[in-house]
Structure formats: C-alpha cells, structure tokens
Amino acid sequence: MNLLDRRRFLVLSGVTAATITSVAATADPDPFPLGVASGDPLHDSVVLWTHVTGAATVRWEVAHDEEFRRVVRHGEAVASSGAVHVIARELAPDRWYHYRFSVDGVTSRVGRTRTLPAPGADARHLRFAFASCQAWAGGPYPAYRDMARQDLDFVVHLGDYVYETANGSLAEFRRLHALYKSSPDLRDAHARFPFISVWDDHEVLNNWAADHKTSPDGRPFAERRANGFQAYYEHMPMRTAPVGDEWPVYRRFRWGRLAEFAVLDTRQYRDAQACGDGMNKPPCDDVSDPDRTMTGPEQETWLLAGLRRSRARWNVLAQQTILARFDYDLGPGRSYNLDQWDGYPAARQRILDTIVRYRPRNPVVLAGDWHSHWVNDILADFDDPASPVIASEFVGTSISSGIGWDAAVRQGLPANPHVKLYNGSYRGYVMCDLTRDRWQSTLRVVVGQEVKTLAVFEVRDGVAGARQVEGGDGISGRVSTADGPLANAEVVVGSVRVWTDANGRYLAFVPAGTYTLEVHATGYESVRRPVTAGQQQDVVLTRVTAPYAGTGRRVPGPYAEAGVTDVVLGNELVAMAVANGFADPQLPGATRGKPVDLAAVGKLDQLDWMHLPYVSAVRPTGTEAWQRGLVVASTVEVDGTTVRVRAAGGGVDVVTTYEVAAGEPWITATSVFTNPGATGTWWLGDAIDYDGPGQRSGVAGHGTIATPYGSPAAYLTTGRWIGMTGTDAQTYALVYANSGFTAYGNGNWIQSQHEVTIATGGSWTLTRRIAALPTTTTSPWAALDTL
C-alpha cells in the first residue's frame, strides 16, 4: 500500500492517534506521539505545546542550550483532554531557546523556539515562512520537510490546517488533528520554529461565515463551530482558549520597529457571502452593500486603528483570502470569487482608503486559500486601473491541497494586469526575508519530492509594488511579438504545459536535462528550440502569413485535448484542432474527425468538442440529445489547407471538408450526406459543448439561452447561427449557409436540427462557418449576424 493509499485508508477507517504513530516513521516517543510545538511568541514569552496519552501531569523545561545544561524556566502542567499548553514567561527578548516535556522518566523530543525583539528595538533582519491548505488526501508534506531545513525565525500558518468531514463531532475534529500531526515533516517544522496560526474555513466547514452555515450532519452549526474551535486549540500552540463557539484569535505581533503583523480572522465575524456564494460569478446588488464586512466591525476598527498608528518599517496583513480584485470575465462584465474580498469590496476599500490617507509604511498583504502562488499589486481603487499601487500582496500556494480551478484563473489573467505572477501548477509555501531596505519573497514549489524556487520577488522600502528579481530553478522567460509581450501562448517542455501570463511570462519545472522547448499561439508561427533546465529562454513569435493544416501545431489552452496525431488548421485569426487520435468518452468511438480545440487569436481554447456532424433517424430530444446520431470516421486526410473526413452513421455516408483561408475568423466546414439505401428522412446537424467557465448558449433571435442544465428546449431561429460563449470574451459559433433550422439545447450545450429527406443515391449538403471571435461588446452574439 503506497503512502497516499495508506493515508486514505486511515482517514476512512478512523484509526486512533496511537495506531497512526505506529504506521508512520517518527522520532516522537509515547506518550508524545504528536510531537511538540511552540507559538504565539512575544518579546518576553512563548507558548509551548504538546499532546500526551495516558498522563495528567507533565513536566516542562526551557533552556538556552539543547543539552539543557542551562535551564532558565521549568514547571509542571496539567493536561486537559491530552493537550498541554504552557506559557513560558520572563524570557529574554530576541533570542532562541530549547524546550522539552517529560512524563514518568520519558522525555519528548527537544523543540526549538524564540522570542521576538523588544518593542521599539532596532531590529535589522527577519526571515519567516507562511503556509496554508494541507489536505491530508493530497499526499505527504515535502514542503514542510524543506521548510524545516531553512533558517527561519517563525512560521505563519494562514489556515486550512485540517480539512473537515461531514461529521462535525468533537471526536471527529480531534481525530483529524491527530491524523495530520502524524506527518513527521509537519511535526519537524513545528519542533523547529514557533508558529503564528489562524484558521480559515476547513477547520470548521468549507466557506463558513459566522453562523450562516448548515452542518451537513444535521447538528446545530454553533455546536460544530465550537467543536472545531476546541479541537484546534487542543492541537495548536495557542495563547488563549475558546469559550464555546466564540474565540477572538485576531492579534498583533511586532518584530521591533522592523515589522508589525496584524493576523486577521476573516471567518468568524464576516457577513454571509453575497449572491449565494460561488466562484466565477457575476456580482449581484448585495455585493456592493457598504455595510458588508469581512472581519466584523470590531476587528475592522482594530485593524484600521493599527494601520493609522503604526510606525513599523513593514506593515503586514496576514489573513486568509486574496485581497486584490480578480475579474474572471475578459469582456465588459464582471465575474468574481464571492468568498474572497471581491465579495466584500466596501470592506476592502475601507482598508485601502486608510492606507492612502494615513500612509503606513510599506503595507504587505499575505494570503493563502487559493492553492496557487500569486504576486499582486494592490491598487488604491480597483475600479480605476490607473490608480496608484499602494501595497503588495503575496499569495502562497497550498502545502498539499489540489486545485481544480487553475484553468479558469489562467484564462482570466489578461483582464487583471495588476497580477504580477500566477502559478497554480505546484504545491509549496513562501519564504520572506526582510531588512530595513527591502522585502524579498521566495516562492517555493514541490517538484516530485524535491522543493525548488519558482521565483523571487522584491519590494523596496518606500516603493509600492513587487518586482521579480530571480526567475527560479525552472525554465523561464518571456514570449513576445513585434508589438510587445504575448499573453496566452502555450509553452511545452517535455510533458509540462504552461501558458504565458498578461506580461508574456512563463515558467516550467522539469528535471535536469536538455529538452525541446515548443511555443504555440493562435495566429502565430510555432517555435521549437533546444533548452536546458535552469535556463531563461525568451521567445519572439511572428504572425502567420499563410493558412495551414497539418500536425505539429497546438491550439493553446489548459482545456486543449488534441495531441501530436491530431490535425490543426489555422490562419492569423483562428486555429482549430480536428481529432485524429484523441478520443473523448462523451463521443464513444466517434470523436475522430470532429473539432475538439478552437481559439481566436490572443485566446485560449475553451471548446470541449463539436459533434459535427450527426445523423439521427429520429429527432434528438432530452438531456442527451447532443450525443444522438454518432457517425464514425474511417479516414482523416490532409491536402494543403484542406482536411477531409470520411464517415458513416445512421445509414448515411458523410464526407466533411474543413477549409481555411487567409483573413477569415472562421473555418469553413462542408458536409455532404449521401444515401446509399432507400429514400428516407433524417435529422442532421451539429452540437457544440463549450468547456470553459461561465458557459452559456446563444441562438439567433433569442440571444442568450439561460435554460438550466437538464431542461433543454427548442428554439426557432430568426438567423443562421447557434453559438456558445463564457467569461473568456470569446464566442464560438456555427454560422450556416442555409436558414430554417431549429436550435435545441440549453445553457450547457446547443445543437442545430435540420429535417432532411434524401432519395436513394441522392445527397444533401450542409455548409457552415466554424467561428471563433474575440468579443468586446456587451453582446457576445452581435458579430454573428454579419458573418
């Protein structure tokens, strides 16, 4: 059984902490199976923690040396539900100590901790790491193994320390914390550095907000919250304890005059998410309500007052979710993650206005939650992209939690030029090094079982905004054209595919060695060149000067599915892949010859597939109408700029010819249906399924079709097109040479339906333009009537 399988087994089986310890390799003896930890350091005290089994009284010691020859504090503590919390007081400021616990002659491992510099001290240097999101099912924790080897002063944990299950009992939360602490890498990090910790949502329930949630096991939410709080306290080095379901954990830490940290709780006091919550969702009126708060009035007042009074060189907001705006909609609309600060813009603006008015020195925001690395400029007013940069934000990727929304973020990047770096491909953490003159953030990522540097960014004292100073350990560079940086180009190195951001930057991690670097972009000639891991490679692309059809190219995009055997047609405006080896399980045995990737110039592929064409003896209806009438191709032939597909199905032979010409934002597709048998009537046409976020269908004369999934309907068209679009400001459409057909479908897919009678030996021809258009107007369908 491999480690991931073992972990899943343990999660599902509910084994005890003692059993977990016996499975994992560990240096922590009974009765200290969960190790030792310290946290909440001040200039004269620090919290020491352990968890014991079968003991009530525990002896503790603090010493200057690891051998405990110079013990400076000691005492006894009584365990409560196994948890031991000791506040070691009257310690000297700004120095390291060692600590340990003992029970009945058995001594724990030796932990290492430190105090902060005295208030007002002229501290010159600070080095810390911050982390979040460590789902157990995500696998082991090499990020913590790497962190424990660093020279850090402390670690800030921004939440999602454990991930909840449906069971909200205290016993279940205790089981989860014990399970997570069974990681030797996590225990090593705790033993080596003091932690400053705060929760996010999964310590209680996904996306919880104050008391605006329902526990999935039916228990009162206040009880679930109290159980989550209690287990968190029992397993973390926290200075205070909860009282039922209330526990103020926002607090402030000062590193002399160098840095001041405001550690926020953005869960316990927030208003419920607006518009029913959701990611990549247009904001409703409630979003702009000026009274909505992320932190609650009392915490917000505390935060703003601290920013007004601060005299620190660096002013840090350590909190959970992304503060910078991120609009997923590349068109004129807006689409946000309403669980982040984008769902609470008035509260965010009050923070930004305070920074603008009172000018605390060098504000820096830390965040987690979104399982990806970000570096963001914080603008004075996100409604005005030209407003000044007033702060920098570093968002750390997850320790182990996966990301299912990477493609949606990548396609939204061009609408958010204040995002200086985004990468959702890797797990890891962020290491920060501060002096009086500069802040340096090193973005660490897990590659296999190794940890490497993704990039290094720097903020200079008195200069708002971060700039990249190192490209990291991978293959990195910038893709540009004669007109400047090129967004949405695809870079392929070995099996790794990445896409350029709004500034044309890319970064790919591969093991040491020599590779072929490929760069593909719709409307541009592909480039291939040798590259060695660790190099920086800038690439300049030239525009396509003649239409093409053949293998060896790619339609760029994280949703793209075509491989090396599939055929790509394109010109300077559009590119489309026709399947010749790729097989989609939704079109079983019938994907060959059908369009599977499609993108306009400057865009990424958002197409799942086009079922083009279909042949059905009965009119397709119902939720699976898009799959009716599968035809199976026998050959895919390429001739110059033409691709010809020979297929058959439903008793009809079909030859579909795809052609591309210069200067046209479409591919022409002509299907000839020939009847080799008796005269008959068929339903013929095509279906479109759009893969990207915000998907919605359109029909001529009806505009946007908002019918929900599971409720398809028929629409008589007043024009000659059907289409789909989403938040990437790109419209896909089939524009027919003939009119008089019916459109059938819903917001998730749309198809054309032509009722045709074909005599024996006769044929019928269906011609359409497959269009991919960048949209810039309020109507994504406006241009289709002119094609």
PDB file of N, CA, C and O in Angstrom, residues 462-504:
ATOM      1  N   GLY A 462       9.730  51.995   0.668  1.00  0.00           N
ATOM      2  CA  GLY A 462       9.215  53.247   0.141  1.00  0.00           C
ATOM      3  C   GLY A 462       8.729  53.193  -1.290  1.00  0.00           C
ATOM      4  O   GLY A 462       8.274  54.200  -1.822  1.00  0.00           O
ATOM      5  N   VAL A 463       8.809  52.016  -1.933  1.00  0.00           N
ATOM      6  CA  VAL A 463       8.380  51.870  -3.328  1.00  0.00           C
ATOM      7  C   VAL A 463       7.310  50.789  -3.381  1.00  0.00           C
ATOM      8  O   VAL A 463       7.618  49.603  -3.231  1.00  0.00           O
ATOM      9  N   ALA A 464       6.067  51.166  -3.575  1.00  0.00           N
ATOM     10  CA  ALA A 464       4.977  50.189  -3.588  1.00  0.00           C
ATOM     11  C   ALA A 464       5.049  49.328  -4.841  1.00  0.00           C
ATOM     12  O   ALA A 464       5.386  49.802  -5.929  1.00  0.00           O
ATOM     13  N   GLY A 465       4.766  48.071  -4.684  1.00  0.00           N
ATOM     14  CA  GLY A 465       4.763  47.141  -5.805  1.00  0.00           C
ATOM     15  C   GLY A 465       5.966  46.232  -5.798  1.00  0.00           C
ATOM     16  O   GLY A 465       7.086  46.657  -5.476  1.00  0.00           O
ATOM     17  N   ALA A 466       5.733  44.961  -6.129  1.00  0.00           N
ATOM     18  CA  ALA A 466       6.804  43.959  -6.143  1.00  0.00           C
ATOM     19  C   ALA A 466       7.361  43.814  -7.555  1.00  0.00           C
ATOM     20  O   ALA A 466       6.637  43.934  -8.541  1.00  0.00           O
ATOM     21  N   ARG A 467       8.644  43.524  -7.639  1.00  0.00           N
ATOM     22  CA  ARG A 467       9.265  43.251  -8.930  1.00  0.00           C
ATOM     23  C   ARG A 467      10.051  41.955  -8.830  1.00  0.00           C
ATOM     24  O   ARG A 467      10.639  41.638  -7.788  1.00  0.00           O
ATOM     25  N   GLN A 468      10.049  41.205  -9.921  1.00  0.00           N
ATOM     26  CA  GLN A 468      10.740  39.933  -9.919  1.00  0.00           C
ATOM     27  C   GLN A 468      12.236  40.158 -10.065  1.00  0.00           C
ATOM     28  O   GLN A 468      12.695  40.891 -10.939  1.00  0.00           O
ATOM     29  N   VAL A 469      13.025  39.507  -9.197  1.00  0.00           N
ATOM     30  CA  VAL A 469      14.480  39.669  -9.237  1.00  0.00           C
ATOM     31  C   VAL A 469      15.187  38.378  -9.606  1.00  0.00           C
ATOM     32  O   VAL A 469      16.360  38.405  -9.981  1.00  0.00           O
ATOM     33  N   GLU A 470      14.519  37.233  -9.511  1.00  0.00           N
ATOM     34  CA  GLU A 470      15.082  35.963  -9.940  1.00  0.00           C
ATOM     35  C   GLU A 470      13.992  35.131 -10.588  1.00  0.00           C
ATOM     36  O   GLU A 470      12.830  35.177 -10.184  1.00  0.00           O
ATOM     37  N   GLY A 471      14.383  34.330 -11.604  1.00  0.00           N
ATOM     38  CA  GLY A 471      13.414  33.526 -12.338  1.00  0.00           C
ATOM     39  C   GLY A 471      13.184  32.149 -11.765  1.00  0.00           C
ATOM     40  O   GLY A 471      12.329  31.420 -12.243  1.00  0.00           O
ATOM     41  N   GLY A 472      13.956  31.758 -10.748  1.00  0.00           N
ATOM     42  CA  GLY A 472      13.730  30.455 -10.150  1.00  0.00           C
ATOM     43  C   GLY A 472      14.549  29.355 -10.799  1.00  0.00           C
ATOM     44  O   GLY A 472      15.426  29.597 -11.635  1.00  0.00           O
ATOM     45  N   ASP A 473      14.267  28.121 -10.404  1.00  0.00           N
ATOM     46  CA  ASP A 473      15.062  26.970 -10.808  1.00  0.00           C
ATOM     47  C   ASP A 473      14.589  26.317 -12.100  1.00  0.00           C
ATOM     48  O   ASP A 473      15.243  25.415 -12.610  1.00  0.00           O
ATOM     49  N   GLY A 474      13.452  26.701 -12.622  1.00  0.00           N
ATOM     50  CA  GLY A 474      12.927  26.034 -13.803  1.00  0.00           C
ATOM     51  C   GLY A 474      13.397  26.691 -15.085  1.00  0.00           C
ATOM     52  O   GLY A 474      14.380  27.418 -15.130  1.00  0.00           O
ATOM     53  N   ILE A 475      12.694  26.407 -16.161  1.00  0.00           N
ATOM     54  CA  ILE A 475      12.908  27.067 -17.441  1.00  0.00           C
ATOM     55  C   ILE A 475      11.899  28.202 -17.514  1.00  0.00           C
ATOM     56  O   ILE A 475      10.693  27.981 -17.435  1.00  0.00           O
ATOM     57  N   SER A 476      12.386  29.414 -17.636  1.00  0.00           N
ATOM     58  CA  SER A 476      11.506  30.567 -17.590  1.00  0.00           C
ATOM     59  C   SER A 476      11.867  31.537 -18.699  1.00  0.00           C
ATOM     60  O   SER A 476      12.902  31.412 -19.355  1.00  0.00           O
ATOM     61  N   GLY A 477      11.023  32.503 -18.898  1.00  0.00           N
ATOM     62  CA  GLY A 477      11.295  33.507 -19.909  1.00  0.00           C
ATOM     63  C   GLY A 477      10.047  34.287 -20.253  1.00  0.00           C
ATOM     64  O   GLY A 477       9.040  34.246 -19.536  1.00  0.00           O
ATOM     65  N   ARG A 478      10.138  34.993 -21.364  1.00  0.00           N
ATOM     66  CA  ARG A 478       9.032  35.834 -21.815  1.00  0.00           C
ATOM     67  C   ARG A 478       8.783  35.556 -23.297  1.00  0.00           C
ATOM     68  O   ARG A 478       9.735  35.419 -24.078  1.00  0.00           O
ATOM     69  N   VAL A 479       7.527  35.458 -23.660  1.00  0.00           N
ATOM     70  CA  VAL A 479       7.142  35.306 -25.059  1.00  0.00           C
ATOM     71  C   VAL A 479       6.576  36.637 -25.531  1.00  0.00           C
ATOM     72  O   VAL A 479       5.700  37.227 -24.869  1.00  0.00           O
ATOM     73  N   SER A 480       7.077  37.114 -26.656  1.00  0.00           N
ATOM     74  CA  SER A 480       6.643  38.406 -27.162  1.00  0.00           C
ATOM     75  C   SER A 480       6.523  38.375 -28.668  1.00  0.00           C
ATOM     76  O   SER A 480       6.890  37.382 -29.329  1.00  0.00           O
ATOM     77  N   THR A 481       5.996  39.447 -29.217  1.00  0.00           N
ATOM     78  CA  THR A 481       5.909  39.650 -30.662  1.00  0.00           C
ATOM     79  C   THR A 481       6.510  41.016 -30.964  1.00  0.00           C
ATOM     80  O   THR A 481       7.005  41.702 -30.063  1.00  0.00           O
ATOM     81  N   ALA A 482       6.445  41.420 -32.186  1.00  0.00           N
ATOM     82  CA  ALA A 482       6.936  42.746 -32.544  1.00  0.00           C
ATOM     83  C   ALA A 482       6.152  43.845 -31.845  1.00  0.00           C
ATOM     84  O   ALA A 482       6.647  44.967 -31.683  1.00  0.00           O
ATOM     85  N   ASP A 483       4.947  43.509 -31.385  1.00  0.00           N
ATOM     86  CA  ASP A 483       4.104  44.504 -30.726  1.00  0.00           C
ATOM     87  C   ASP A 483       4.227  44.492 -29.211  1.00  0.00           C
ATOM     88  O   ASP A 483       3.587  45.296 -28.537  1.00  0.00           O
ATOM     89  N   GLY A 484       5.010  43.551 -28.640  1.00  0.00           N
ATOM     90  CA  GLY A 484       5.180  43.513 -27.195  1.00  0.00           C
ATOM     91  C   GLY A 484       4.884  42.138 -26.628  1.00  0.00           C
ATOM     92  O   GLY A 484       4.782  41.145 -27.363  1.00  0.00           O
ATOM     93  N   PRO A 485       4.736  42.034 -25.276  1.00  0.00           N
ATOM     94  CA  PRO A 485       4.501  40.735 -24.632  1.00  0.00           C
ATOM     95  C   PRO A 485       3.244  40.061 -25.155  1.00  0.00           C
ATOM     96  O   PRO A 485       2.256  40.721 -25.483  1.00  0.00           O
ATOM     97  N   LEU A 486       3.291  38.728 -25.222  1.00  0.00           N
ATOM     98  CA  LEU A 486       2.168  37.964 -25.753  1.00  0.00           C
ATOM     99  C   LEU A 486       1.570  37.097 -24.665  1.00  0.00           C
ATOM    100  O   LEU A 486       2.217  36.183 -24.142  1.00  0.00           O
ATOM    101  N   ALA A 487       0.341  37.377 -24.300  1.00  0.00           N
ATOM    102  CA  ALA A 487      -0.389  36.548 -23.339  1.00  0.00           C
ATOM    103  C   ALA A 487      -0.992  35.345 -24.061  1.00  0.00           C
ATOM    104  O   ALA A 487      -1.201  35.354 -25.273  1.00  0.00           O
ATOM    105  N   ASN A 488      -1.269  34.298 -23.295  1.00  0.00           N
ATOM    106  CA  ASN A 488      -1.999  33.127 -23.782  1.00  0.00           C
ATOM    107  C   ASN A 488      -1.245  32.332 -24.839  1.00  0.00           C
ATOM    108  O   ASN A 488      -1.864  31.640 -25.655  1.00  0.00           O
ATOM    109  N   ALA A 489       0.069  32.410 -24.816  1.00  0.00           N
ATOM    110  CA  ALA A 489       0.856  31.470 -25.620  1.00  0.00           C
ATOM    111  C   ALA A 489       1.086  30.218 -24.791  1.00  0.00           C
ATOM    112  O   ALA A 489       1.180  30.284 -23.561  1.00  0.00           O
ATOM    113  N   GLU A 490       1.155  29.070 -25.456  1.00  0.00           N
ATOM    114  CA  GLU A 490       1.399  27.814 -24.754  1.00  0.00           C
ATOM    115  C   GLU A 490       2.854  27.410 -24.925  1.00  0.00           C
ATOM    116  O   GLU A 490       3.373  27.370 -26.042  1.00  0.00           O
ATOM    117  N   VAL A 491       3.491  27.093 -23.789  1.00  0.00           N
ATOM    118  CA  VAL A 491       4.879  26.661 -23.778  1.00  0.00           C
ATOM    119  C   VAL A 491       4.905  25.204 -23.339  1.00  0.00           C
ATOM    120  O   VAL A 491       4.350  24.855 -22.292  1.00  0.00           O
ATOM    121  N   VAL A 492       5.548  24.350 -24.135  1.00  0.00           N
ATOM    122  CA  VAL A 492       5.609  22.921 -23.863  1.00  0.00           C
ATOM    123  C   VAL A 492       7.075  22.525 -23.692  1.00  0.00           C
ATOM    124  O   VAL A 492       7.901  22.804 -24.565  1.00  0.00           O
ATOM    125  N   VAL A 493       7.376  21.918 -22.539  1.00  0.00           N
ATOM    126  CA  VAL A 493       8.716  21.387 -22.283  1.00  0.00           C
ATOM    127  C   VAL A 493       8.531  19.957 -21.789  1.00  0.00           C
ATOM    128  O   VAL A 493       8.050  19.737 -20.680  1.00  0.00           O
ATOM    129  N   GLY A 494       8.899  18.987 -22.610  1.00  0.00           N
ATOM    130  CA  GLY A 494       8.643  17.602 -22.231  1.00  0.00           C
ATOM    131  C   GLY A 494       7.145  17.383 -22.068  1.00  0.00           C
ATOM    132  O   GLY A 494       6.360  17.676 -22.963  1.00  0.00           O
ATOM    133  N   SER A 495       6.742  16.891 -20.903  1.00  0.00           N
ATOM    134  CA  SER A 495       5.324  16.657 -20.631  1.00  0.00           C
ATOM    135  C   SER A 495       4.663  17.831 -19.926  1.00  0.00           C
ATOM    136  O   SER A 495       3.480  17.770 -19.586  1.00  0.00           O
ATOM    137  N   VAL A 496       5.421  18.913 -19.717  1.00  0.00           N
ATOM    138  CA  VAL A 496       4.914  20.068 -18.973  1.00  0.00           C
ATOM    139  C   VAL A 496       4.355  21.099 -19.950  1.00  0.00           C
ATOM    140  O   VAL A 496       5.021  21.474 -20.924  1.00  0.00           O
ATOM    141  N   ARG A 497       3.129  21.541 -19.697  1.00  0.00           N
ATOM    142  CA  ARG A 497       2.493  22.596 -20.488  1.00  0.00           C
ATOM    143  C   ARG A 497       2.152  23.756 -19.575  1.00  0.00           C
ATOM    144  O   ARG A 497       1.514  23.575 -18.535  1.00  0.00           O
ATOM    145  N   VAL A 498       2.583  24.956 -19.957  1.00  0.00           N
ATOM    146  CA  VAL A 498       2.239  26.167 -19.209  1.00  0.00           C
ATOM    147  C   VAL A 498       1.833  27.237 -20.210  1.00  0.00           C
ATOM    148  O   VAL A 498       2.058  27.108 -21.417  1.00  0.00           O
ATOM    149  N   TRP A 499       1.255  28.327 -19.700  1.00  0.00           N
ATOM    150  CA  TRP A 499       0.739  29.375 -20.565  1.00  0.00           C
ATOM    151  C   TRP A 499       1.230  30.724 -20.074  1.00  0.00           C
ATOM    152  O   TRP A 499       1.335  30.960 -18.867  1.00  0.00           O
ATOM    153  N   THR A 500       1.516  31.607 -20.996  1.00  0.00           N
ATOM    154  CA  THR A 500       2.052  32.911 -20.610  1.00  0.00           C
ATOM    155  C   THR A 500       0.987  33.773 -19.962  1.00  0.00           C
ATOM    156  O   THR A 500      -0.196  33.695 -20.296  1.00  0.00           O
ATOM    157  N   ASP A 501       1.430  34.612 -19.023  1.00  0.00           N
ATOM    158  CA  ASP A 501       0.504  35.496 -18.329  1.00  0.00           C
ATOM    159  C   ASP A 501       0.317  36.785 -19.124  1.00  0.00           C
ATOM    160  O   ASP A 501       0.761  36.897 -20.285  1.00  0.00           O
ATOM    161  N   ALA A 502      -0.329  37.764 -18.509  1.00  0.00           N
ATOM    162  CA  ALA A 502      -0.641  39.016 -19.208  1.00  0.00           C
ATOM    163  C   ALA A 502       0.613  39.756 -19.642  1.00  0.00           C
ATOM    164  O   ALA A 502       0.572  40.588 -20.552  1.00  0.00           O
ATOM    165  N   ASN A 503       1.750  39.454 -18.998  1.00  0.00           N
ATOM    166  CA  ASN A 503       3.013  40.103 -19.342  1.00  0.00           C
ATOM    167  C   ASN A 503       3.911  39.207 -20.191  1.00  0.00           C
ATOM    168  O   ASN A 503       5.094  39.500 -20.363  1.00  0.00           O
ATOM    169  N   GLY A 504       3.352  38.117 -20.710  1.00  0.00           N
ATOM    170  CA  GLY A 504       4.102  37.234 -21.574  1.00  0.00           C
ATOM    171  C   GLY A 504       5.045  36.287 -20.861  1.00  0.00           C
ATOM    172  O   GLY A 504       5.806  35.556 -21.499  1.00  0.00           O
TER     173      GLY A 504
END
